[in-house]
mmCIF file of C-alpha atoms and ligand atoms in Angstrom:
data_model
loop_
_atom_site.group_PDB
_atom_site.id
_atom_site.type_symbol
_atom_site.label_atom_id
_atom_site.label_comp_id
_atom_site.label_asym_id
_atom_site.label_seq_id
_atom_site.Cartn_x
_atom_site.Cartn_y
_atom_site.Cartn_z
ATOM 1 C CA MET A 13 -5.818 7.848 -71.705
ATOM 2 C CA GLY A 14 -3.136 9.201 -74.001
ATOM 3 C CA VAL A 15 -1.874 6.859 -76.726
ATOM 4 C CA VAL A 16 1.247 8.999 -76.992
ATOM 5 C CA LYS A 17 2.598 10.725 -73.884
ATOM 6 C CA VAL A 18 5.524 13.069 -74.148
ATOM 7 C CA GLU A 19 6.836 14.620 -70.980
ATOM 8 C CA ARG A 20 9.429 17.375 -70.678
ATOM 9 C CA LEU A 21 11.213 16.251 -73.796
ATOM 10 C CA THR A 22 14.435 18.170 -74.417
ATOM 11 C CA LYS A 23 16.757 17.773 -77.384
ATOM 12 C CA ARG A 24 19.845 19.898 -78.014
ATOM 13 C CA PHE A 25 22.033 20.163 -81.086
ATOM 14 C CA GLY A 26 25.140 21.896 -79.754
ATOM 15 C CA LYS A 27 23.897 25.213 -78.439
ATOM 16 C CA VAL A 28 20.534 25.007 -80.165
ATOM 17 C CA VAL A 29 17.736 23.724 -77.960
ATOM 18 C CA ALA A 30 15.577 22.203 -80.701
ATOM 19 C CA ALA A 31 12.938 20.898 -78.230
ATOM 20 C CA ASP A 32 12.726 22.571 -74.845
ATOM 21 C CA GLU A 33 10.736 20.671 -72.208
ATOM 22 C CA VAL A 34 8.017 19.743 -74.676
ATOM 23 C CA SER A 35 5.007 17.963 -73.110
ATOM 24 C CA PHE A 36 1.784 16.726 -74.697
ATOM 25 C CA GLU A 37 -0.548 13.756 -74.832
ATOM 26 C CA ILE A 38 -2.404 12.439 -77.863
ATOM 27 C CA ALA A 39 -5.745 10.782 -77.165
ATOM 28 C CA GLU A 40 -7.266 7.842 -79.014
ATOM 29 C CA ARG A 41 -8.508 8.867 -82.462
ATOM 30 C CA GLU A 42 -7.120 12.352 -82.006
ATOM 31 C CA PHE A 43 -5.650 14.392 -84.855
ATOM 32 C CA PHE A 44 -2.865 16.268 -83.093
ATOM 33 C CA SER A 45 -0.630 18.778 -84.896
ATOM 34 C CA LEU A 46 2.704 20.349 -84.097
ATOM 35 C CA LEU A 47 2.620 23.677 -85.904
ATOM 36 C CA GLY A 48 5.285 26.345 -86.220
ATOM 37 C CA PRO A 49 7.752 28.095 -88.520
ATOM 38 C CA SER A 50 10.872 26.456 -89.909
ATOM 39 C CA GLY A 51 13.347 25.637 -87.157
ATOM 40 C CA CYS A 52 10.844 25.733 -84.265
ATOM 41 C CA GLY A 53 11.583 22.104 -83.342
ATOM 42 C CA LYS A 54 8.481 20.282 -84.591
ATOM 43 C CA THR A 55 10.354 17.785 -86.775
ATOM 44 C CA THR A 56 12.873 17.122 -83.997
ATOM 45 C CA THR A 57 9.997 16.397 -81.607
ATOM 46 C CA LEU A 58 8.356 14.000 -84.073
ATOM 47 C CA ARG A 59 11.690 12.279 -84.779
ATOM 48 C CA CYS A 60 12.191 11.760 -81.042
ATOM 49 C CA VAL A 61 8.731 10.141 -80.812
ATOM 50 C CA ALA A 62 9.650 7.946 -83.799
ATOM 51 C CA GLY A 63 12.965 6.970 -82.206
ATOM 52 C CA LEU A 64 14.975 8.420 -85.116
ATOM 53 C CA GLU A 65 16.522 10.950 -82.774
ATOM 54 C CA THR A 66 17.552 10.387 -79.152
ATOM 55 C CA ALA A 67 16.471 13.160 -76.819
ATOM 56 C CA ASP A 68 18.615 14.522 -73.974
ATOM 57 C CA ALA A 69 15.908 14.504 -71.315
ATOM 58 C CA GLY A 70 12.276 13.576 -70.733
ATOM 59 C CA THR A 71 10.077 10.561 -71.313
ATOM 60 C CA ILE A 72 7.980 9.168 -74.163
ATOM 61 C CA GLU A 73 5.267 6.504 -73.899
ATOM 62 C CA ILE A 74 3.418 4.896 -76.785
ATOM 63 C CA ALA A 75 0.292 2.825 -76.113
ATOM 64 C CA GLY A 76 1.071 2.587 -72.409
ATOM 65 C CA ARG A 77 4.626 1.398 -72.928
ATOM 66 C CA PRO A 78 7.685 3.546 -72.153
ATOM 67 C CA VAL A 79 9.834 3.844 -75.294
ATOM 68 C CA TYR A 80 12.166 6.541 -74.074
ATOM 69 C CA ARG A 81 13.282 7.461 -70.566
ATOM 70 C CA ALA A 82 16.361 9.619 -70.298
ATOM 71 C CA ALA A 83 16.890 8.798 -66.611
ATOM 72 C CA GLU A 84 16.970 5.021 -67.262
ATOM 73 C CA ARG A 85 18.727 5.262 -70.647
ATOM 74 C CA LEU A 86 15.790 3.459 -72.177
ATOM 75 C CA ASP A 87 15.567 4.058 -75.937
ATOM 76 C CA VAL A 88 13.463 1.571 -77.894
ATOM 77 C CA PRO A 89 14.471 1.434 -81.615
ATOM 78 C CA PRO A 90 12.000 2.809 -84.203
ATOM 79 C CA ASN A 91 10.945 -0.590 -85.587
ATOM 80 C CA GLU A 92 9.864 -1.708 -82.110
ATOM 81 C CA ARG A 93 7.763 1.360 -81.309
ATOM 82 C CA ASN A 94 4.729 0.244 -83.285
ATOM 83 C CA ILE A 95 4.387 3.469 -85.265
ATOM 84 C CA GLY A 96 3.510 4.219 -88.875
ATOM 85 C CA MET A 97 5.363 7.065 -90.576
ATOM 86 C CA VAL A 98 4.941 9.164 -93.711
ATOM 87 C CA PHE A 99 7.360 11.952 -94.592
ATOM 88 C CA GLN A 100 7.351 14.830 -97.034
ATOM 89 C CA SER A 101 9.483 12.921 -99.518
ATOM 90 C CA TYR A 102 7.184 9.890 -99.328
ATOM 91 C CA ALA A 103 8.714 7.174 -101.422
ATOM 92 C CA VAL A 104 6.534 4.562 -103.025
ATOM 93 C CA TRP A 105 8.566 1.958 -104.897
ATOM 94 C CA PRO A 106 8.027 2.538 -108.627
ATOM 95 C CA HIS A 107 8.781 -1.057 -109.638
ATOM 96 C CA MET A 108 6.200 -2.525 -107.242
ATOM 97 C CA THR A 109 2.442 -2.620 -107.628
ATOM 98 C CA VAL A 110 0.116 -0.962 -105.121
ATOM 99 C CA PHE A 111 -0.433 -4.350 -103.504
ATOM 100 C CA GLU A 112 3.293 -5.047 -103.213
ATOM 101 C CA ASN A 113 4.026 -1.593 -101.851
ATOM 102 C CA ILE A 114 1.511 -1.969 -99.046
ATOM 103 C CA ALA A 115 2.444 -5.610 -98.409
ATOM 104 C CA TYR A 116 6.162 -4.857 -98.190
ATOM 105 C CA PRO A 117 6.417 -4.107 -94.437
ATOM 106 C CA LEU A 118 4.341 -7.233 -93.744
ATOM 107 C CA ARG A 119 6.617 -9.417 -95.898
ATOM 108 C CA ILE A 120 9.680 -8.150 -94.034
ATOM 109 C CA ARG A 121 8.013 -9.244 -90.832
ATOM 110 C CA LYS A 122 7.325 -12.638 -92.376
ATOM 111 C CA VAL A 123 3.584 -12.357 -92.018
ATOM 112 C CA SER A 124 1.762 -15.291 -93.683
ATOM 113 C CA GLN A 125 0.439 -14.900 -97.264
ATOM 114 C CA PRO A 126 -3.270 -15.188 -96.401
ATOM 115 C CA ARG A 127 -2.875 -12.696 -93.570
ATOM 116 C CA ILE A 128 -1.035 -10.267 -95.921
ATOM 117 C CA ALA A 129 -3.832 -10.519 -98.486
ATOM 118 C CA GLU A 130 -6.414 -9.858 -95.804
ATOM 119 C CA ARG A 131 -4.537 -6.936 -94.298
ATOM 120 C CA VAL A 132 -3.782 -5.247 -97.659
ATOM 121 C CA ALA A 133 -7.444 -5.600 -98.663
ATOM 122 C CA HIS A 134 -8.461 -3.941 -95.402
ATOM 123 C CA VAL A 135 -5.982 -1.069 -95.866
ATOM 124 C CA LEU A 136 -7.111 -0.551 -99.473
ATOM 125 C CA ARG A 137 -10.702 -0.302 -98.245
ATOM 126 C CA ILE A 138 -9.677 2.379 -95.713
ATOM 127 C CA LEU A 139 -7.895 4.245 -98.514
ATOM 128 C CA SER A 140 -10.824 3.816 -100.962
ATOM 129 C CA MET A 141 -8.392 2.200 -103.412
ATOM 130 C CA THR A 142 -9.926 -1.252 -103.762
ATOM 131 C CA GLY A 143 -9.462 -2.436 -107.371
ATOM 132 C CA LEU A 144 -6.197 -0.604 -107.938
ATOM 133 C CA GLU A 145 -3.953 -3.232 -106.363
ATOM 134 C CA GLN A 146 -2.192 -4.233 -109.610
ATOM 135 C CA ARG A 147 -1.375 -0.702 -110.735
ATOM 136 C CA ARG A 148 2.138 0.677 -110.532
ATOM 137 C CA PRO A 149 2.782 4.117 -109.049
ATOM 138 C CA SER A 150 3.342 5.610 -112.536
ATOM 139 C CA GLN A 151 -0.295 4.694 -113.308
ATOM 140 C CA LEU A 152 -1.592 6.590 -110.271
ATOM 141 C CA SER A 153 -2.326 10.259 -109.595
ATOM 142 C CA GLY A 154 -0.223 12.189 -107.070
ATOM 143 C CA GLY A 155 -2.970 11.886 -104.468
ATOM 144 C CA GLN A 156 -3.259 8.124 -105.007
ATOM 145 C CA GLN A 157 0.504 7.693 -104.662
ATOM 146 C CA GLN A 158 0.288 9.608 -101.427
ATOM 147 C CA ARG A 159 -2.419 7.246 -100.226
ATOM 148 C CA VAL A 160 -0.221 4.248 -101.060
ATOM 149 C CA ALA A 161 2.480 5.752 -98.819
ATOM 150 C CA LEU A 162 -0.143 6.058 -96.087
ATOM 151 C CA GLY A 163 -1.223 2.490 -96.770
ATOM 152 C CA ARG A 164 2.275 1.227 -96.185
ATOM 153 C CA ALA A 165 2.332 3.080 -92.854
ATOM 154 C CA LEU A 166 -1.040 1.537 -91.939
ATOM 155 C CA ALA A 167 -0.127 -2.019 -92.943
ATOM 156 C CA LEU A 168 1.452 -3.057 -89.640
ATOM 157 C CA GLU A 169 -1.486 -1.892 -87.513
ATOM 158 C CA PRO A 170 0.491 0.833 -85.737
ATOM 159 C CA SER A 171 -0.654 2.486 -82.486
ATOM 160 C CA VAL A 172 -0.154 5.935 -84.007
ATOM 161 C CA LEU A 173 0.593 7.532 -87.379
ATOM 162 C CA LEU A 174 3.425 10.073 -87.511
ATOM 163 C CA LEU A 175 3.146 12.392 -90.495
ATOM 164 C CA ASP A 176 5.751 15.042 -91.293
ATOM 165 C CA GLU A 177 4.514 17.556 -93.877
ATOM 166 C CA PRO A 178 3.090 14.686 -95.947
ATOM 167 C CA LEU A 179 1.150 16.977 -98.292
ATOM 168 C CA SER A 180 3.790 19.576 -99.079
ATOM 169 C CA ASN A 181 4.892 17.936 -102.343
ATOM 170 C CA LEU A 182 1.374 18.119 -103.772
ATOM 171 C CA ASP A 183 -0.011 21.069 -105.731
ATOM 172 C CA ALA A 184 -2.446 23.428 -103.988
ATOM 173 C CA LYS A 185 -5.671 21.883 -105.299
ATOM 174 C CA LEU A 186 -4.647 18.324 -104.511
ATOM 175 C CA ARG A 187 -3.358 19.336 -101.105
ATOM 176 C CA GLU A 188 -6.763 20.730 -100.213
ATOM 177 C CA GLN A 189 -8.458 17.552 -101.408
ATOM 178 C CA MET A 190 -6.017 15.350 -99.495
ATOM 179 C CA ARG A 191 -6.761 17.234 -96.261
ATOM 180 C CA ALA A 192 -10.308 15.982 -96.326
ATOM 181 C CA GLU A 193 -9.211 12.505 -97.449
ATOM 182 C CA LEU A 194 -6.698 12.249 -94.664
ATOM 183 C CA LYS A 195 -9.388 13.076 -92.112
ATOM 184 C CA LEU A 196 -11.631 10.398 -93.580
ATOM 185 C CA ILE A 197 -8.808 7.858 -93.664
ATOM 186 C CA GLN A 198 -8.111 8.634 -90.045
ATOM 187 C CA ARG A 199 -11.761 8.109 -89.119
ATOM 188 C CA GLU A 200 -11.830 4.819 -90.989
ATOM 189 C CA SER A 201 -8.605 3.562 -89.427
ATOM 190 C CA GLY A 202 -9.471 4.853 -85.941
ATOM 191 C CA LEU A 203 -5.831 5.778 -85.349
ATOM 192 C CA PRO A 204 -4.441 8.842 -83.617
ATOM 193 C CA ILE A 205 -2.218 11.061 -85.758
ATOM 194 C CA LEU A 206 0.768 13.185 -84.850
ATOM 195 C CA TYR A 207 1.021 15.660 -87.695
ATOM 196 C CA VAL A 208 3.845 18.126 -88.307
ATOM 197 C CA THR A 209 3.252 21.173 -90.478
ATOM 198 C CA HIS A 210 4.259 24.809 -90.908
ATOM 199 C CA ASP A 211 0.981 25.447 -92.758
ATOM 200 C CA GLN A 212 -1.493 26.986 -90.360
ATOM 201 C CA THR A 213 -4.472 26.631 -92.694
ATOM 202 C CA GLU A 214 -3.795 22.904 -92.889
ATOM 203 C CA ALA A 215 -3.425 22.569 -89.115
ATOM 204 C CA LEU A 216 -6.545 24.630 -88.382
ATOM 205 C CA ALA A 217 -8.635 22.640 -90.853
ATOM 206 C CA MET A 218 -7.613 19.141 -89.834
ATOM 207 C CA SER A 219 -6.605 19.068 -86.177
ATOM 208 C CA ASP A 220 -8.559 18.261 -83.053
ATOM 209 C CA ARG A 221 -5.825 20.018 -81.122
ATOM 210 C CA ILE A 222 -2.743 21.964 -82.117
ATOM 211 C CA ALA A 223 0.497 22.650 -80.263
ATOM 212 C CA VAL A 224 1.995 25.855 -81.650
ATOM 213 C CA MET A 225 5.785 25.843 -81.268
ATOM 214 C CA CYS A 226 8.314 28.669 -81.269
ATOM 215 C CA ALA A 227 12.053 28.230 -80.640
ATOM 216 C CA GLY A 228 11.673 24.728 -79.214
ATOM 217 C CA ARG A 229 8.782 25.529 -76.887
ATOM 218 C CA ILE A 230 5.076 24.936 -77.020
ATOM 219 C CA HIS A 231 3.447 28.361 -76.712
ATOM 220 C CA HIS A 232 -0.145 27.206 -76.934
ATOM 221 C CA LEU A 233 -1.821 23.795 -76.948
ATOM 222 C CA ALA A 234 -5.559 23.918 -77.652
ATOM 223 C CA PRO A 235 -8.294 23.218 -80.225
ATOM 224 C CA PRO A 236 -8.004 25.256 -83.463
ATOM 225 C CA GLU A 237 -10.759 27.741 -82.653
ATOM 226 C CA GLU A 238 -9.251 28.628 -79.335
ATOM 227 C CA ILE A 239 -5.798 29.040 -80.869
ATOM 228 C CA TYR A 240 -7.313 31.398 -83.424
ATOM 229 C CA ARG A 241 -9.581 33.389 -81.134
ATOM 230 C CA ARG A 242 -7.601 33.400 -77.887
ATOM 231 C CA PRO A 243 -3.933 32.933 -78.832
ATOM 232 C CA ALA A 244 -1.842 32.630 -75.669
ATOM 233 C CA THR A 245 1.137 34.672 -76.820
ATOM 234 C CA ALA A 246 2.070 37.446 -79.230
ATOM 235 C CA PHE A 247 3.850 34.838 -81.350
ATOM 236 C CA VAL A 248 0.769 32.619 -81.699
ATOM 237 C CA LEU A 249 -1.445 35.588 -82.481
ATOM 238 C CA ASP A 250 0.887 36.768 -85.213
ATOM 239 C CA PHE A 251 1.636 33.332 -86.667
ATOM 240 C CA ILE A 252 -1.966 32.128 -86.925
ATOM 241 C CA GLY A 253 -4.250 33.800 -89.427
ATOM 242 C CA SER A 254 -3.962 37.421 -90.358
ATOM 243 C CA VAL A 255 -3.867 40.237 -87.823
ATOM 244 C CA THR A 256 -3.099 43.956 -87.814
ATOM 245 C CA TYR A 257 -2.184 46.249 -84.941
ATOM 246 C CA LEU A 258 -3.257 49.737 -83.988
ATOM 247 C CA PRO A 259 -1.390 51.609 -81.229
ATOM 248 C CA CYS A 260 -3.989 53.013 -78.789
ATOM 249 C CA ARG A 261 -4.287 54.355 -75.284
ATOM 250 C CA VAL A 262 -6.570 52.781 -72.670
ATOM 251 C CA GLU A 263 -9.067 55.383 -71.520
ATOM 252 C CA ALA A 264 -11.398 53.364 -69.327
ATOM 253 C CA ARG A 265 -11.797 49.756 -68.227
ATOM 254 C CA ASN A 266 -15.336 49.180 -67.209
ATOM 255 C CA GLY A 267 -15.883 45.470 -66.688
ATOM 256 C CA ALA A 268 -17.299 44.029 -69.846
ATOM 257 C CA ARG A 269 -15.950 46.739 -72.140
ATOM 258 C CA VAL A 270 -12.764 48.660 -72.548
ATOM 259 C CA THR A 271 -12.548 52.108 -74.053
ATOM 260 C CA LEU A 272 -9.515 53.039 -76.127
ATOM 261 C CA ARG A 273 -8.370 56.250 -77.732
ATOM 262 C CA TRP A 274 -6.758 56.462 -81.132
ATOM 263 C CA ARG A 275 -5.961 60.046 -82.061
ATOM 264 C CA GLU A 276 -9.257 61.933 -81.565
ATOM 265 C CA ALA A 277 -11.389 58.857 -81.964
ATOM 266 C CA THR A 278 -12.782 56.553 -79.298
ATOM 267 C CA ILE A 279 -12.892 52.779 -79.793
ATOM 268 C CA THR A 280 -14.946 50.530 -77.494
ATOM 269 C CA VAL A 281 -14.450 46.769 -77.632
ATOM 270 C CA PRO A 282 -15.502 43.853 -75.402
ATOM 271 C CA SER A 283 -12.843 43.422 -72.683
ATOM 272 C CA PRO A 284 -10.358 40.781 -73.859
ATOM 273 C CA PRO A 285 -9.066 38.193 -71.344
ATOM 274 C CA HIS A 286 -5.850 40.152 -70.904
ATOM 275 C CA VAL A 287 -5.674 43.936 -70.547
ATOM 276 C CA PRO A 288 -2.113 45.257 -70.082
ATOM 277 C CA ARG A 289 -1.556 47.440 -67.023
ATOM 278 C CA GLY A 290 -0.054 50.486 -68.699
ATOM 279 C CA PRO A 291 -2.047 53.033 -70.681
ATOM 280 C CA ASP A 292 -0.331 52.314 -74.021
ATOM 281 C CA VAL A 293 -1.477 49.196 -75.852
ATOM 282 C CA LEU A 294 -1.587 47.608 -79.258
ATOM 283 C CA LEU A 295 -5.074 46.697 -80.389
ATOM 284 C CA ALA A 296 -4.713 43.495 -82.402
ATOM 285 C CA ALA A 297 -7.663 42.589 -84.622
ATOM 286 C CA ARG A 298 -8.388 40.052 -87.345
ATOM 287 C CA PRO A 299 -9.520 41.370 -90.757
ATOM 288 C CA GLU A 300 -13.030 39.992 -90.218
ATOM 289 C CA SER A 301 -13.403 41.993 -86.978
ATOM 290 C CA TRP A 302 -13.242 45.257 -88.914
ATOM 291 C CA ARG A 303 -16.012 46.662 -91.070
ATOM 292 C CA PHE A 304 -16.759 49.901 -92.874
ATOM 293 C CA VAL A 305 -19.490 52.319 -91.745
ATOM 294 C CA GLY A 306 -21.103 55.366 -93.291
ATOM 295 C CA ASP A 307 -20.274 58.956 -92.365
ATOM 296 C CA GLY A 308 -19.980 59.969 -88.752
ATOM 297 C CA GLY A 309 -18.608 57.012 -86.825
ATOM 298 C CA GLY A 310 -15.455 54.937 -86.908
ATOM 299 C CA LEU A 311 -11.844 55.723 -87.646
ATOM 300 C CA PRO A 312 -11.027 57.706 -90.800
ATOM 301 C CA GLY A 313 -8.661 56.053 -93.270
ATOM 302 C CA THR A 314 -7.781 55.581 -96.929
ATOM 303 C CA ILE A 315 -7.891 52.401 -98.966
ATOM 304 C CA VAL A 316 -4.397 51.703 -100.305
ATOM 305 C CA LEU A 317 -4.917 48.241 -101.720
ATOM 306 C CA ARG A 318 -7.851 46.028 -102.658
ATOM 307 C CA SER A 319 -7.548 42.336 -103.394
ATOM 308 C CA PHE A 320 -10.239 39.925 -104.467
ATOM 309 C CA HIS A 321 -10.505 36.616 -102.599
ATOM 310 C CA GLY A 322 -13.507 35.013 -104.259
ATOM 311 C CA SER A 323 -15.823 35.044 -101.283
ATOM 312 C CA GLY A 324 -14.850 38.602 -100.387
ATOM 313 C CA PHE A 325 -12.505 41.559 -100.698
ATOM 314 C CA GLU A 326 -9.521 42.295 -98.550
ATOM 315 C CA TYR A 327 -8.756 45.987 -98.109
ATOM 316 C CA HIS A 328 -5.530 47.463 -96.802
ATOM 317 C CA VAL A 329 -6.511 50.698 -95.126
ATOM 318 C CA ARG A 330 -4.073 53.372 -94.029
ATOM 319 C CA LEU A 331 -4.950 54.787 -90.599
ATOM 320 C CA GLY A 332 -2.386 57.456 -89.718
ATOM 321 C CA GLU A 333 0.997 55.742 -89.510
ATOM 322 C CA THR A 334 -0.444 52.218 -89.405
ATOM 323 C CA GLU A 335 -2.225 50.008 -91.849
ATOM 324 C CA ILE A 336 -5.080 47.678 -91.000
ATOM 325 C CA THR A 337 -6.638 44.897 -93.057
ATOM 326 C CA VAL A 338 -10.400 44.727 -93.461
ATOM 327 C CA MET A 339 -12.208 41.699 -94.904
ATOM 328 C CA THR A 340 -15.658 42.322 -96.395
ATOM 329 C CA PRO A 341 -18.242 40.272 -98.272
ATOM 330 C CA ASN A 342 -17.807 40.592 -102.040
ATOM 331 C CA ASP A 343 -20.758 42.946 -102.518
ATOM 332 C CA ILE A 344 -18.866 45.716 -100.720
ATOM 333 C CA ARG A 345 -16.758 47.058 -103.554
ATOM 334 C CA LEU A 346 -14.710 50.142 -102.789
ATOM 335 C CA ASN A 347 -11.846 51.675 -104.745
ATOM 336 C CA GLU A 348 -8.212 52.245 -103.952
ATOM 337 C CA GLY A 349 -7.716 55.867 -102.868
ATOM 338 C CA GLU A 350 -11.232 56.128 -101.413
ATOM 339 C CA THR A 351 -11.690 57.571 -97.916
ATOM 340 C CA VAL A 352 -13.525 55.254 -95.547
ATOM 341 C CA ARG A 353 -14.461 54.926 -91.904
ATOM 342 C CA ALA A 354 -13.708 51.673 -90.099
ATOM 343 C CA VAL A 355 -15.021 50.192 -86.844
ATOM 344 C CA VAL A 356 -13.761 47.162 -84.995
ATOM 345 C CA SER A 357 -16.033 44.749 -83.096
ATOM 346 C CA GLU A 358 -13.419 42.839 -81.089
ATOM 347 C CA GLY A 359 -9.700 42.517 -80.563
ATOM 348 C CA LEU A 360 -6.912 41.588 -78.177
ATOM 349 C CA LEU A 361 -4.740 44.042 -76.275
ATOM 350 C CA LEU A 362 -0.962 43.695 -76.138
ATOM 351 C CA GLU A 363 1.813 45.591 -74.398
ATOM 352 C CA PRO A 364 3.271 48.184 -76.804
ATOM 353 C CA ASP A 365 6.563 46.230 -77.173
ATOM 354 C CA ALA A 366 4.886 42.800 -77.444
ATOM 355 C CA LEU A 367 5.817 42.292 -81.105
ATOM 356 C CA SER A 368 9.486 42.118 -80.166
ATOM 357 C CA ARG A 369 8.697 39.619 -77.369
ATOM 358 C CA PRO A 370 7.227 36.438 -78.878
ATOM 359 C CA GLU A 371 6.318 35.062 -75.443
ATOM 360 C CA ALA A 372 4.381 38.219 -74.434
ATOM 361 C CA ARG A 373 0.901 37.387 -73.213
ATOM 362 C CA ALA A 374 -1.894 37.965 -75.730
ATOM 363 C CA ALA A 375 -5.068 36.505 -74.213
HETATM 364 P P1 LIG B 404 11.467 22.595 -90.564
HETATM 365 O O1 LIG B 404 10.022 22.826 -90.831
HETATM 366 O O2 LIG B 404 12.373 23.507 -91.323
HETATM 367 O O3 LIG B 404 11.893 21.157 -90.614
HETATM 368 P P2 LIG B 404 11.287 22.353 -87.702
HETATM 369 O O4 LIG B 404 10.386 23.219 -86.955
HETATM 370 O O5 LIG B 404 10.830 20.994 -87.969
HETATM 371 O O6 LIG B 404 11.712 23.057 -89.045
HETATM 372 P P3 LIG B 404 13.638 21.201 -86.610
HETATM 373 O O7 LIG B 404 14.030 20.552 -87.903
HETATM 374 O O8 LIG B 404 13.100 20.366 -85.555
HETATM 375 O O9 LIG B 404 12.634 22.371 -86.893
HETATM 376 O O10 LIG B 404 14.898 21.998 -86.070
HETATM 377 C C1 LIG B 404 14.919 22.682 -84.830
HETATM 378 C C2 LIG B 404 16.303 23.284 -84.634
HETATM 379 O O11 LIG B 404 17.257 22.264 -84.456
HETATM 380 C C3 LIG B 404 16.795 24.131 -85.790
HETATM 381 O O12 LIG B 404 17.531 25.215 -85.283
HETATM 382 C C4 LIG B 404 17.668 23.180 -86.563
HETATM 383 O O13 LIG B 404 18.655 23.880 -87.285
HETATM 384 C C5 LIG B 404 18.273 22.346 -85.444
HETATM 385 N N1 LIG B 404 18.569 20.988 -85.905
HETATM 386 C C6 LIG B 404 17.679 20.054 -86.311
HETATM 387 N N2 LIG B 404 18.280 18.914 -86.630
HETATM 388 C C7 LIG B 404 19.599 19.113 -86.432
HETATM 389 C C8 LIG B 404 20.777 18.298 -86.577
HETATM 390 N N3 LIG B 404 20.685 17.024 -86.980
HETATM 391 N N4 LIG B 404 21.965 18.839 -86.268
HETATM 392 C C9 LIG B 404 22.059 20.106 -85.848
HETATM 393 N N5 LIG B 404 20.998 20.926 -85.671
HETATM 394 C C10 LIG B 404 19.791 20.445 -85.959
#
């Protein structure tokens, strides 16, 4: 059963439909992300779940209890929704110790002293911060301060944690480290998480499932691998990971494989889930689906840019009027200006105008 259930949630700001019939459920212990570019409506959706924003239509349930029902004008205030929240501008109180920071929400609720001590000790164990209770925030690293903010959200034993870009104030290295820590903290606490981010790497790495949003709507709701490999729409395909397009013509569709023509060359790829009806298509492929071959086969092109990525090289290759990106292991070292031949092992096929239609089907 879903701990959080959102059904056909709609929120308008004047003419802008910030959330447009958004529906999803978050299961127990699930790490669920709302992912999308700035303005897609993810924060509005999270704020409606938190009760900080009142939607115009739909329903929200938390732990089996309705907290918002437009039809019945039911709108439970945030402090009665049993949620824990951490925002981008997480504020830990500088004049309080770690212990006092985490105990604060419990004190407000007039929880007894022994119970507070017990609860804070438990939260500190989850955060791996036992022993640091008397430190002040200025004596903590950025990551530890972030964990104190999480601790405060965990103190009241919420049904769900709502996190809005909680890592975006941290530098790149720390952010990466906190991703793993957050997963571990979640496992320890056993709580479901609703996570809002515009960072696809973060969402792919941490989530059990992701809802990718565009202009107030969920375009695709699925586990990370499926979102990456079988994106539902042109928008999701383009937003997640890296992808380049090659305009081709469909020559033959024979069950398991489809044959395409690009200039004089023939390209055969496994049939993707969706093959547009018309003859003209865009072949969309990830950099790792391309590789270079020796003389004779593949599509002829020229390397225009090489960049080193540690574990490999990324090559921008000009093929006629288009450019594709090819990712190779780091022992394949070619030079800018070199002529190469490239083959592709798999891709998706889009209608030729799909890039101007975000909702166009991709897989
Ligand atoms: P970001 O990552 O920039 O926060 P987001 O995906 O979270 O973006 P929202 O903040 O939910 O997007 O905004 C969705 C849309 O609703 C945007 O067009 C935004 O300008 C509009 N919007 C959000 N809050 C308000 C508000 N209080 N008043 C008017 N318009 C708003």
